[in-house]
Amino acid sequence: MEDANLDLTALLLQVATQRSKAAYGQLFHYFAPRIRHYGLRHLRSEARAMELVQDTLLAVWQKAALYHPEKGAPTTWIYTVMRNQCFDMLRRQQVSKEDLVAEDLWPVLEYQAVEDDENDPGENEILTRQLTHYLHLLPPAQQEVVRGVYLLEQTLQEIADRLQIPLGTVKSRLRLGLSKLREQIEQEHEHD
C-alpha cells in the first residue's frame, strides 16, 4: 500500500483541531485518486467523478471536527462522507430525470396553444394562462408545488425549503399533480 507511513488519523485530527492546510493537502493527495476511482465506477463520468472528489474533500475540510478516532478509522469516516456525497449526486441526477418527465405536460398544452393562437400573445403567455386555468383542479398541496415549479420557476429544493417539507414530498406532489393535469387536459381535448 502506497503512503503506508502516512498517519491518516493524525492528519485528520490536525485538520479538525488546527485547520492545518498542510495536513489537508496530504489527505487530499491520498484520497483524491481513490474517490475519483469510486466516482467513475458509480457516476460513470469523469466530470462527475471529479465533482465527487471536490465535494467530498470540501466536506472533509468543513466537517473534520465531527471525526472521532475512537469511533472508527479515518478511511471509514471519509469513505462514509464520500458515499453520502455520491448518493446526493445520484439523487440530484434522478431529480433531473423527474424534471424531464414533468416536461411531458408541455406538449399537451403547446398543442392547444397552437389551436388557440388567434391573437398571437406569445407562447409562454398562452402556456402560463392554460396552466393557471387547470391548476384549480388540483388539491392545494399539489397546486402549490406545480405553481412553484412552472409559474414561479423555483427549484424543487427551494419549494421544499419554503414549505418546510421533505424534498421527496415535493417530488411526489409534483408527479401526482402533473399526472392529474395531463389526464384532465387530454380528456378535455378529446371532447373538443
JSON list of C-alpha atoms in Angstrom, two decimals:
[
{"chain": "A", "resi": 1, "resn": "MET", "atom": "CA", "xyz": [0.00, 0.00, 0.00]},
{"chain": "A", "resi": 2, "resn": "GLU", "atom": "CA", "xyz": [1.43, 3.36, -1.01]},
{"chain": "A", "resi": 3, "resn": "ASP", "atom": "CA", "xyz": [1.84, 6.04, 1.63]},
{"chain": "A", "resi": 4, "resn": "ALA", "atom": "CA", "xyz": [1.83, 3.31, 4.29]},
{"chain": "A", "resi": 5, "resn": "ASN", "atom": "CA", "xyz": [3.79, 5.60, 6.59]},
{"chain": "A", "resi": 6, "resn": "LEU", "atom": "CA", "xyz": [1.03, 8.25, 6.44]},
{"chain": "A", "resi": 7, "resn": "ASP", "atom": "CA", "xyz": [-0.77, 8.65, 9.77]},
{"chain": "A", "resi": 8, "resn": "LEU", "atom": "CA", "xyz": [-4.24, 9.46, 8.43]},
{"chain": "A", "resi": 9, "resn": "THR", "atom": "CA", "xyz": [-5.74, 9.78, 11.92]},
{"chain": "A", "resi": 10, "resn": "ALA", "atom": "CA", "xyz": [-3.14, 12.37, 12.93]},
{"chain": "A", "resi": 11, "resn": "LEU", "atom": "CA", "xyz": [-3.62, 14.28, 9.67]},
{"chain": "A", "resi": 12, "resn": "LEU", "atom": "CA", "xyz": [-7.40, 14.36, 10.02]},
{"chain": "A", "resi": 13, "resn": "LEU", "atom": "CA", "xyz": [-7.12, 15.47, 13.65]},
{"chain": "A", "resi": 14, "resn": "GLN", "atom": "CA", "xyz": [-4.74, 18.27, 12.61]},
{"chain": "A", "resi": 15, "resn": "VAL", "atom": "CA", "xyz": [-7.31, 19.44, 10.08]},
{"chain": "A", "resi": 16, "resn": "ALA", "atom": "CA", "xyz": [-10.04, 19.23, 12.74]},
{"chain": "A", "resi": 17, "resn": "THR", "atom": "CA", "xyz": [-8.20, 20.98, 15.57]},
{"chain": "A", "resi": 18, "resn": "GLN", "atom": "CA", "xyz": [-5.68, 23.26, 13.85]},
{"chain": "A", "resi": 19, "resn": "ARG", "atom": "CA", "xyz": [-7.24, 23.72, 10.39]},
{"chain": "A", "resi": 20, "resn": "SER", "atom": "CA", "xyz": [-3.87, 22.58, 9.04]},
{"chain": "A", "resi": 21, "resn": "LYS", "atom": "CA", "xyz": [-3.69, 23.16, 5.29]},
{"chain": "A", "resi": 22, "resn": "ALA", "atom": "CA", "xyz": [-0.55, 21.02, 5.05]},
{"chain": "A", "resi": 23, "resn": "ALA", "atom": "CA", "xyz": [-2.31, 18.05, 6.68]},
{"chain": "A", "resi": 24, "resn": "TYR", "atom": "CA", "xyz": [-5.35, 18.65, 4.48]},
{"chain": "A", "resi": 25, "resn": "GLY", "atom": "CA", "xyz": [-3.11, 18.69, 1.41]},
{"chain": "A", "resi": 26, "resn": "GLN", "atom": "CA", "xyz": [-1.71, 15.28, 2.35]},
{"chain": "A", "resi": 27, "resn": "LEU", "atom": "CA", "xyz": [-5.22, 13.90, 2.90]},
{"chain": "A", "resi": 28, "resn": "PHE", "atom": "CA", "xyz": [-6.32, 15.37, -0.42]},
{"chain": "A", "resi": 29, "resn": "HIS", "atom": "CA", "xyz": [-3.36, 13.81, -2.22]},
{"chain": "A", "resi": 30, "resn": "TYR", "atom": "CA", "xyz": [-4.03, 10.44, -0.60]},
{"chain": "A", "resi": 31, "resn": "PHE", "atom": "CA", "xyz": [-7.82, 10.29, -1.03]},
{"chain": "A", "resi": 32, "resn": "ALA", "atom": "CA", "xyz": [-8.47, 12.17, -4.31]},
{"chain": "A", "resi": 33, "resn": "PRO", "atom": "CA", "xyz": [-7.47, 9.28, -6.64]},
{"chain": "A", "resi": 34, "resn": "ARG", "atom": "CA", "xyz": [-9.43, 6.78, -4.55]},
{"chain": "A", "resi": 35, "resn": "ILE", "atom": "CA", "xyz": [-12.55, 8.94, -4.53]},
{"chain": "A", "resi": 36, "resn": "ARG", "atom": "CA", "xyz": [-12.18, 9.59, -8.28]},
{"chain": "A", "resi": 37, "resn": "HIS", "atom": "CA", "xyz": [-11.98, 5.84, -8.90]},
{"chain": "A", "resi": 38, "resn": "TYR", "atom": "CA", "xyz": [-15.14, 5.27, -6.82]},
{"chain": "A", "resi": 39, "resn": "GLY", "atom": "CA", "xyz": [-16.86, 8.13, -8.66]},
{"chain": "A", "resi": 40, "resn": "LEU", "atom": "CA", "xyz": [-16.00, 6.73, -12.07]},
{"chain": "A", "resi": 41, "resn": "ARG", "atom": "CA", "xyz": [-17.49, 3.36, -11.11]},
{"chain": "A", "resi": 42, "resn": "HIS", "atom": "CA", "xyz": [-20.71, 4.79, -9.65]},
{"chain": "A", "resi": 43, "resn": "LEU", "atom": "CA", "xyz": [-21.28, 8.01, -11.60]},
{"chain": "A", "resi": 44, "resn": "ARG", "atom": "CA", "xyz": [-19.84, 6.85, -14.94]},
{"chain": "A", "resi": 45, "resn": "SER", "atom": "CA", "xyz": [-18.44, 10.24, -15.87]},
{"chain": "A", "resi": 46, "resn": "GLU", "atom": "CA", "xyz": [-15.01, 11.81, -15.39]},
{"chain": "A", "resi": 47, "resn": "ALA", "atom": "CA", "xyz": [-16.54, 15.24, -14.73]},
{"chain": "A", "resi": 48, "resn": "ARG", "atom": "CA", "xyz": [-18.96, 13.88, -12.14]},
{"chain": "A", "resi": 49, "resn": "ALA", "atom": "CA", "xyz": [-16.20, 11.79, -10.55]},
{"chain": "A", "resi": 50, "resn": "MET", "atom": "CA", "xyz": [-14.08, 14.94, -10.19]},
{"chain": "A", "resi": 51, "resn": "GLU", "atom": "CA", "xyz": [-17.09, 16.77, -8.76]},
{"chain": "A", "resi": 52, "resn": "LEU", "atom": "CA", "xyz": [-17.39, 13.95, -6.22]},
{"chain": "A", "resi": 53, "resn": "VAL", "atom": "CA", "xyz": [-13.71, 14.39, -5.30]},
{"chain": "A", "resi": 54, "resn": "GLN", "atom": "CA", "xyz": [-14.20, 18.14, -4.78]},
{"chain": "A", "resi": 55, "resn": "ASP", "atom": "CA", "xyz": [-17.49, 17.82, -2.87]},
{"chain": "A", "resi": 56, "resn": "THR", "atom": "CA", "xyz": [-16.19, 15.02, -0.64]},
{"chain": "A", "resi": 57, "resn": "LEU", "atom": "CA", "xyz": [-12.91, 16.64, 0.25]},
{"chain": "A", "resi": 58, "resn": "LEU", "atom": "CA", "xyz": [-14.55, 20.02, 0.81]},
{"chain": "A", "resi": 59, "resn": "ALA", "atom": "CA", "xyz": [-16.96, 18.30, 3.22]},
{"chain": "A", "resi": 60, "resn": "VAL", "atom": "CA", "xyz": [-13.97, 16.64, 4.94]},
{"chain": "A", "resi": 61, "resn": "TRP", "atom": "CA", "xyz": [-12.38, 20.08, 5.43]},
{"chain": "A", "resi": 62, "resn": "GLN", "atom": "CA", "xyz": [-15.64, 21.59, 6.71]},
{"chain": "A", "resi": 63, "resn": "LYS", "atom": "CA", "xyz": [-16.68, 18.66, 8.93]},
{"chain": "A", "resi": 64, "resn": "ALA", "atom": "CA", "xyz": [-13.32, 17.36, 10.17]},
{"chain": "A", "resi": 65, "resn": "ALA", "atom": "CA", "xyz": [-14.26, 18.34, 13.73]},
{"chain": "A", "resi": 66, "resn": "LEU", "atom": "CA", "xyz": [-17.02, 15.71, 13.60]},
{"chain": "A", "resi": 67, "resn": "TYR", "atom": "CA", "xyz": [-14.46, 12.91, 13.24]},
{"chain": "A", "resi": 68, "resn": "HIS", "atom": "CA", "xyz": [-13.74, 10.96, 16.44]},
{"chain": "A", "resi": 69, "resn": "PRO", "atom": "CA", "xyz": [-10.91, 8.40, 16.21]},
{"chain": "A", "resi": 70, "resn": "GLU", "atom": "CA", "xyz": [-12.45, 6.21, 18.91]},
{"chain": "A", "resi": 71, "resn": "LYS", "atom": "CA", "xyz": [-15.48, 5.62, 16.65]},
{"chain": "A", "resi": 72, "resn": "GLY", "atom": "CA", "xyz": [-13.52, 4.34, 13.66]},
{"chain": "A", "resi": 73, "resn": "ALA", "atom": "CA", "xyz": [-10.71, 4.69, 11.19]},
{"chain": "A", "resi": 74, "resn": "PRO", "atom": "CA", "xyz": [-10.31, 7.93, 9.22]},
{"chain": "A", "resi": 75, "resn": "THR", "atom": "CA", "xyz": [-10.72, 5.99, 5.97]},
{"chain": "A", "resi": 76, "resn": "THR", "atom": "CA", "xyz": [-14.09, 4.68, 7.15]},
{"chain": "A", "resi": 77, "resn": "TRP", "atom": "CA", "xyz": [-15.22, 8.20, 8.08]},
{"chain": "A", "resi": 78, "resn": "ILE", "atom": "CA", "xyz": [-14.02, 9.79, 4.83]},
{"chain": "A", "resi": 79, "resn": "TYR", "atom": "CA", "xyz": [-15.50, 7.00, 2.70]},
{"chain": "A", "resi": 80, "resn": "THR", "atom": "CA", "xyz": [-18.82, 7.48, 4.51]},
{"chain": "A", "resi": 81, "resn": "VAL", "atom": "CA", "xyz": [-18.70, 11.19, 3.61]},
{"chain": "A", "resi": 82, "resn": "MET", "atom": "CA", "xyz": [-17.86, 10.17, 0.03]},
{"chain": "A", "resi": 83, "resn": "ARG", "atom": "CA", "xyz": [-20.76, 7.71, -0.23]},
{"chain": "A", "resi": 84, "resn": "ASN", "atom": "CA", "xyz": [-23.18, 10.29, 1.16]},
{"chain": "A", "resi": 85, "resn": "GLN", "atom": "CA", "xyz": [-21.96, 12.85, -1.39]},
{"chain": "A", "resi": 86, "resn": "CYS", "atom": "CA", "xyz": [-22.31, 10.25, -4.15]},
{"chain": "A", "resi": 87, "resn": "PHE", "atom": "CA", "xyz": [-25.87, 9.38, -3.08]},
{"chain": "A", "resi": 88, "resn": "ASP", "atom": "CA", "xyz": [-26.72, 13.10, -3.08]},
{"chain": "A", "resi": 89, "resn": "MET", "atom": "CA", "xyz": [-25.35, 13.43, -6.61]},
{"chain": "A", "resi": 90, "resn": "LEU", "atom": "CA", "xyz": [-27.31, 10.40, -7.78]},
{"chain": "A", "resi": 91, "resn": "ARG", "atom": "CA", "xyz": [-30.46, 11.81, -6.16]},
{"chain": "A", "resi": 92, "resn": "ARG", "atom": "CA", "xyz": [-29.94, 15.16, -7.91]},
{"chain": "A", "resi": 93, "resn": "GLN", "atom": "CA", "xyz": [-29.44, 13.27, -11.16]},
{"chain": "A", "resi": 94, "resn": "GLN", "atom": "CA", "xyz": [-32.73, 11.44, -10.52]},
{"chain": "A", "resi": 95, "resn": "VAL", "atom": "CA", "xyz": [-34.46, 14.78, -9.83]},
{"chain": "A", "resi": 96, "resn": "SER", "atom": "CA", "xyz": [-33.24, 15.97, -13.22]},
{"chain": "A", "resi": 97, "resn": "LYS", "atom": "CA", "xyz": [-34.76, 12.89, -14.82]},
{"chain": "A", "resi": 98, "resn": "GLU", "atom": "CA", "xyz": [-38.03, 13.56, -12.98]},
{"chain": "A", "resi": 99, "resn": "ASP", "atom": "CA", "xyz": [-37.93, 17.14, -14.24]},
{"chain": "A", "resi": 100, "resn": "LEU", "atom": "CA", "xyz": [-37.70, 15.75, -17.77]},
{"chain": "A", "resi": 101, "resn": "VAL", "atom": "CA", "xyz": [-40.71, 13.53, -17.08]},
{"chain": "A", "resi": 102, "resn": "ALA", "atom": "CA", "xyz": [-42.54, 16.61, -15.80]},
{"chain": "A", "resi": 103, "resn": "GLU", "atom": "CA", "xyz": [-41.94, 18.27, -19.19]},
{"chain": "A", "resi": 104, "resn": "ASP", "atom": "CA", "xyz": [-44.43, 15.77, -20.64]},
{"chain": "A", "resi": 105, "resn": "LEU", "atom": "CA", "xyz": [-47.18, 18.21, -19.69]},
{"chain": "A", "resi": 106, "resn": "TRP", "atom": "CA", "xyz": [-45.96, 20.96, -22.02]},
{"chain": "A", "resi": 107, "resn": "PRO", "atom": "CA", "xyz": [-46.53, 19.21, -25.36]},
{"chain": "A", "resi": 108, "resn": "VAL", "atom": "CA", "xyz": [-50.23, 18.81, -24.48]},
{"chain": "A", "resi": 109, "resn": "LEU", "atom": "CA", "xyz": [-50.51, 22.49, -23.58]},
{"chain": "A", "resi": 110, "resn": "GLU", "atom": "CA", "xyz": [-48.45, 23.54, -26.61]},
{"chain": "A", "resi": 111, "resn": "TYR", "atom": "CA", "xyz": [-50.75, 21.60, -28.92]},
{"chain": "A", "resi": 112, "resn": "GLN", "atom": "CA", "xyz": [-53.70, 23.53, -27.55]},
{"chain": "A", "resi": 113, "resn": "ALA", "atom": "CA", "xyz": [-51.71, 26.77, -27.68]},
{"chain": "A", "resi": 114, "resn": "VAL", "atom": "CA", "xyz": [-51.31, 26.38, -31.44]},
{"chain": "A", "resi": 115, "resn": "GLU", "atom": "CA", "xyz": [-55.08, 25.93, -31.78]},
{"chain": "A", "resi": 116, "resn": "ASP", "atom": "CA", "xyz": [-55.83, 28.92, -29.52]},
{"chain": "A", "resi": 117, "resn": "ASP", "atom": "CA", "xyz": [-53.23, 31.17, -31.16]},
{"chain": "A", "resi": 118, "resn": "GLU", "atom": "CA", "xyz": [-55.62, 33.71, -32.72]},
{"chain": "A", "resi": 119, "resn": "ASN", "atom": "CA", "xyz": [-54.09, 36.97, -31.41]},
{"chain": "A", "resi": 120, "resn": "ASP", "atom": "CA", "xyz": [-50.54, 35.53, -31.01]},
{"chain": "A", "resi": 121, "resn": "PRO", "atom": "CA", "xyz": [-49.98, 36.76, -27.42]},
{"chain": "A", "resi": 122, "resn": "GLY", "atom": "CA", "xyz": [-46.79, 34.69, -27.16]},
{"chain": "A", "resi": 123, "resn": "GLU", "atom": "CA", "xyz": [-46.25, 31.03, -26.47]},
{"chain": "A", "resi": 124, "resn": "ASN", "atom": "CA", "xyz": [-45.16, 31.42, -22.83]},
{"chain": "A", "resi": 125, "resn": "GLU", "atom": "CA", "xyz": [-48.13, 33.61, -22.01]},
{"chain": "A", "resi": 126, "resn": "ILE", "atom": "CA", "xyz": [-50.52, 31.07, -23.55]},
{"chain": "A", "resi": 127, "resn": "LEU", "atom": "CA", "xyz": [-48.92, 28.15, -21.72]},
{"chain": "A", "resi": 128, "resn": "THR", "atom": "CA", "xyz": [-48.98, 30.06, -18.44]},
{"chain": "A", "resi": 129, "resn": "ARG", "atom": "CA", "xyz": [-52.62, 31.04, -18.91]},
{"chain": "A", "resi": 130, "resn": "GLN", "atom": "CA", "xyz": [-53.61, 27.45, -19.72]},
{"chain": "A", "resi": 131, "resn": "LEU", "atom": "CA", "xyz": [-51.68, 26.01, -16.80]},
{"chain": "A", "resi": 132, "resn": "THR", "atom": "CA", "xyz": [-53.30, 28.56, -14.49]},
{"chain": "A", "resi": 133, "resn": "HIS", "atom": "CA", "xyz": [-56.72, 27.57, -15.90]},
{"chain": "A", "resi": 134, "resn": "TYR", "atom": "CA", "xyz": [-56.17, 23.90, -14.96]},
{"chain": "A", "resi": 135, "resn": "LEU", "atom": "CA", "xyz": [-54.32, 24.46, -11.69]},
{"chain": "A", "resi": 136, "resn": "HIS", "atom": "CA", "xyz": [-57.52, 24.88, -9.63]},
{"chain": "A", "resi": 137, "resn": "LEU", "atom": "CA", "xyz": [-58.39, 21.24, -10.38]},
{"chain": "A", "resi": 138, "resn": "LEU", "atom": "CA", "xyz": [-55.56, 20.05, -8.11]},
{"chain": "A", "resi": 139, "resn": "PRO", "atom": "CA", "xyz": [-55.57, 19.73, -4.32]},
{"chain": "A", "resi": 140, "resn": "PRO", "atom": "CA", "xyz": [-53.95, 22.80, -2.69]},
{"chain": "A", "resi": 141, "resn": "ALA", "atom": "CA", "xyz": [-50.72, 21.00, -1.78]},
{"chain": "A", "resi": 142, "resn": "GLN", "atom": "CA", "xyz": [-50.16, 19.89, -5.39]},
{"chain": "A", "resi": 143, "resn": "GLN", "atom": "CA", "xyz": [-51.22, 23.31, -6.73]},
{"chain": "A", "resi": 144, "resn": "GLU", "atom": "CA", "xyz": [-48.55, 24.92, -4.57]},
{"chain": "A", "resi": 145, "resn": "VAL", "atom": "CA", "xyz": [-45.77, 22.72, -5.95]},
{"chain": "A", "resi": 146, "resn": "VAL", "atom": "CA", "xyz": [-46.83, 22.90, -9.62]},
{"chain": "A", "resi": 147, "resn": "ARG", "atom": "CA", "xyz": [-47.25, 26.69, -9.35]},
{"chain": "A", "resi": 148, "resn": "GLY", "atom": "CA", "xyz": [-43.83, 26.98, -7.73]},
{"chain": "A", "resi": 149, "resn": "VAL", "atom": "CA", "xyz": [-42.07, 24.95, -10.43]},
{"chain": "A", "resi": 150, "resn": "TYR", "atom": "CA", "xyz": [-43.84, 26.22, -13.56]},
{"chain": "A", "resi": 151, "resn": "LEU", "atom": "CA", "xyz": [-45.09, 29.70, -12.77]},
{"chain": "A", "resi": 152, "resn": "LEU", "atom": "CA", "xyz": [-42.59, 30.93, -10.17]},
{"chain": "A", "resi": 153, "resn": "GLU", "atom": "CA", "xyz": [-39.69, 28.95, -11.71]},
{"chain": "A", "resi": 154, "resn": "GLN", "atom": "CA", "xyz": [-38.47, 27.70, -8.32]},
{"chain": "A", "resi": 155, "resn": "THR", "atom": "CA", "xyz": [-36.33, 24.60, -7.89]},
{"chain": "A", "resi": 156, "resn": "LEU", "atom": "CA", "xyz": [-37.76, 21.61, -6.05]},
{"chain": "A", "resi": 157, "resn": "GLN", "atom": "CA", "xyz": [-35.32, 22.31, -3.20]},
{"chain": "A", "resi": 158, "resn": "GLU", "atom": "CA", "xyz": [-36.46, 25.96, -2.96]},
{"chain": "A", "resi": 159, "resn": "ILE", "atom": "CA", "xyz": [-40.07, 24.79, -2.71]},
{"chain": "A", "resi": 160, "resn": "ALA", "atom": "CA", "xyz": [-39.18, 22.20, -0.06]},
{"chain": "A", "resi": 161, "resn": "ASP", "atom": "CA", "xyz": [-37.37, 24.88, 1.96]},
{"chain": "A", "resi": 162, "resn": "ARG", "atom": "CA", "xyz": [-40.20, 27.40, 1.58]},
{"chain": "A", "resi": 163, "resn": "LEU", "atom": "CA", "xyz": [-42.90, 24.90, 2.57]},
{"chain": "A", "resi": 164, "resn": "GLN", "atom": "CA", "xyz": [-40.66, 23.24, 5.18]},
{"chain": "A", "resi": 165, "resn": "ILE", "atom": "CA", "xyz": [-41.38, 19.76, 3.86]},
{"chain": "A", "resi": 166, "resn": "PRO", "atom": "CA", "xyz": [-39.03, 16.98, 2.66]},
{"chain": "A", "resi": 167, "resn": "LEU", "atom": "CA", "xyz": [-37.76, 17.12, -0.91]},
{"chain": "A", "resi": 168, "resn": "GLY", "atom": "CA", "xyz": [-39.29, 13.68, -1.57]},
{"chain": "A", "resi": 169, "resn": "THR", "atom": "CA", "xyz": [-42.73, 15.04, -0.65]},
{"chain": "A", "resi": 170, "resn": "VAL", "atom": "CA", "xyz": [-42.31, 17.90, -3.12]},
{"chain": "A", "resi": 171, "resn": "LYS", "atom": "CA", "xyz": [-41.36, 15.43, -5.87]},
{"chain": "A", "resi": 172, "resn": "SER", "atom": "CA", "xyz": [-44.35, 13.21, -5.10]},
{"chain": "A", "resi": 173, "resn": "ARG", "atom": "CA", "xyz": [-46.75, 16.16, -5.15]},
{"chain": "A", "resi": 174, "resn": "LEU", "atom": "CA", "xyz": [-45.29, 17.37, -8.44]},
{"chain": "A", "resi": 175, "resn": "ARG", "atom": "CA", "xyz": [-45.54, 13.93, -10.02]},
{"chain": "A", "resi": 176, "resn": "LEU", "atom": "CA", "xyz": [-49.14, 13.43, -8.83]},
{"chain": "A", "resi": 177, "resn": "GLY", "atom": "CA", "xyz": [-50.17, 16.95, -9.81]},
{"chain": "A", "resi": 178, "resn": "LEU", "atom": "CA", "xyz": [-48.71, 16.70, -13.30]},
{"chain": "A", "resi": 179, "resn": "SER", "atom": "CA", "xyz": [-50.31, 13.31, -13.82]},
{"chain": "A", "resi": 180, "resn": "LYS", "atom": "CA", "xyz": [-53.75, 14.68, -12.86]},
{"chain": "A", "resi": 181, "resn": "LEU", "atom": "CA", "xyz": [-53.30, 17.79, -15.01]},
{"chain": "A", "resi": 182, "resn": "ARG", "atom": "CA", "xyz": [-52.25, 15.76, -18.01]},
{"chain": "A", "resi": 183, "resn": "GLU", "atom": "CA", "xyz": [-55.28, 13.45, -17.67]},
{"chain": "A", "resi": 184, "resn": "GLN", "atom": "CA", "xyz": [-57.63, 16.43, -17.36]},
{"chain": "A", "resi": 185, "resn": "ILE", "atom": "CA", "xyz": [-56.15, 18.28, -20.34]},
{"chain": "A", "resi": 186, "resn": "GLU", "atom": "CA", "xyz": [-56.22, 15.17, -22.52]},
{"chain": "A", "resi": 187, "resn": "GLN", "atom": "CA", "xyz": [-59.84, 14.41, -21.52]},
{"chain": "A", "resi": 188, "resn": "GLU", "atom": "CA", "xyz": [-60.95, 17.93, -22.39]},
{"chain": "A", "resi": 189, "resn": "HIS", "atom": "CA", "xyz": [-59.05, 17.79, -25.65]},
{"chain": "A", "resi": 190, "resn": "GLU", "atom": "CA", "xyz": [-60.77, 14.50, -26.61]},
{"chain": "A", "resi": 191, "resn": "HIS", "atom": "CA", "xyz": [-64.20, 16.11, -26.05]},
{"chain": "A", "resi": 192, "resn": "ASP", "atom": "CA", "xyz": [-63.38, 19.17, -28.19]}
]
